[in-house]
Short mmCIF file of C-alpha atoms in Angstrom, two decimals:
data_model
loop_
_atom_site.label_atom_id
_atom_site.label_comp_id
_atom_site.label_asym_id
_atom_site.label_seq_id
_atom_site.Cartn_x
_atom_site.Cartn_y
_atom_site.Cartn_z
CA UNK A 52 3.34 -6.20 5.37
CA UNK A 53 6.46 -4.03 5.27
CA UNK A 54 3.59 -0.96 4.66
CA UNK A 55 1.86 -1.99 7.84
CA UNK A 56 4.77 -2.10 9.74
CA UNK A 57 5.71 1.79 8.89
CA UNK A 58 1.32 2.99 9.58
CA UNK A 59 0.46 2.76 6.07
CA UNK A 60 -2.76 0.37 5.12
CA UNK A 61 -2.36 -1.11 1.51
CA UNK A 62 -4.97 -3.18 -0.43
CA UNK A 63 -3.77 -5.12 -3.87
CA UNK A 64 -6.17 -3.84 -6.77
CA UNK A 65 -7.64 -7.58 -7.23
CA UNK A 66 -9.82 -6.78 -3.99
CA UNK A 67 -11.42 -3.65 -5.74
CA UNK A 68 -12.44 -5.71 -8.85
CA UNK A 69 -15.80 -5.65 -10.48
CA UNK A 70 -15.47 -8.70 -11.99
CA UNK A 71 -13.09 -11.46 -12.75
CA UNK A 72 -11.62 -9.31 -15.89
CA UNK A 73 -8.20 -9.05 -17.01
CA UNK A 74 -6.51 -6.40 -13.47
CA UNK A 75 -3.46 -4.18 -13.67
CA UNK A 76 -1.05 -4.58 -11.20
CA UNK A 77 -2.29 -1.99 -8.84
CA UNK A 78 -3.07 -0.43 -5.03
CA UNK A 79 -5.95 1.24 -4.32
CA UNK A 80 -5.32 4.56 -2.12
CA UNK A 81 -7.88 6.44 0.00
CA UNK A 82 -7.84 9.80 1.41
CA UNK A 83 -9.96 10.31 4.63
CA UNK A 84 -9.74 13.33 6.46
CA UNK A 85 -6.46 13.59 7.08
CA UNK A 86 -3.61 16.56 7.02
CA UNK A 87 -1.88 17.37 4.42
CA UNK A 88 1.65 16.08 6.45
CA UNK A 89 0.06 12.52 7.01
CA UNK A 90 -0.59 12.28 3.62
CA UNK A 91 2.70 13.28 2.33
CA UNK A 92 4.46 10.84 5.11
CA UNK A 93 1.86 8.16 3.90
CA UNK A 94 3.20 8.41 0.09
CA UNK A 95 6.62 8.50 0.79
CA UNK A 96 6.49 5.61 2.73
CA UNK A 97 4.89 3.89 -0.20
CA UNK A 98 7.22 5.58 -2.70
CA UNK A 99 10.14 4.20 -0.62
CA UNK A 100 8.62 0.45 -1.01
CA UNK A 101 7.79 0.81 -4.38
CA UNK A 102 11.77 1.73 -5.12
CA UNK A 103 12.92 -0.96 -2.32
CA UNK A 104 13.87 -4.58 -2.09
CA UNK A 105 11.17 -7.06 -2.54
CA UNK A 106 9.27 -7.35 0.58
CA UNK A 107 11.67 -9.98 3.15
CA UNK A 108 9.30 -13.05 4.79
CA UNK A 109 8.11 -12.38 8.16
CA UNK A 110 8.41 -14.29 11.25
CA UNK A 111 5.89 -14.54 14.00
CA UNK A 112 5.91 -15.95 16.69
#
């Protein structure tokens, strides 16, 4: 994903469900021990995608 590309691990809400009930578009974000930079770099990044493009396929090869 684009966020994986830029160091920035994203999970969609429907992996944190309880149950198969009605879900809210949603991520899930965790804060480990990390500084208070890293997190700020880590939310802009996903700021920036959020405001962005829709995500462009990916090629590997």
């Amino acid at each position: 994903s684009q966020a994986r590309l830029r160091g920035v691990a994203i999970a969609p809400g429907t992996s944190f469900r309880i149950a198969e009930s009605p879900w809210h578009p949603a991520v899930r974000i965790s804060l480990g021990s990390t500084t208070e930079g890293e997190l700020r770099a880590g939310l802009s990044v996903v700021a920036k995608l959020l405001l962005g493009d829709a995500e462009h396929l990916l090629l590997a090869i």
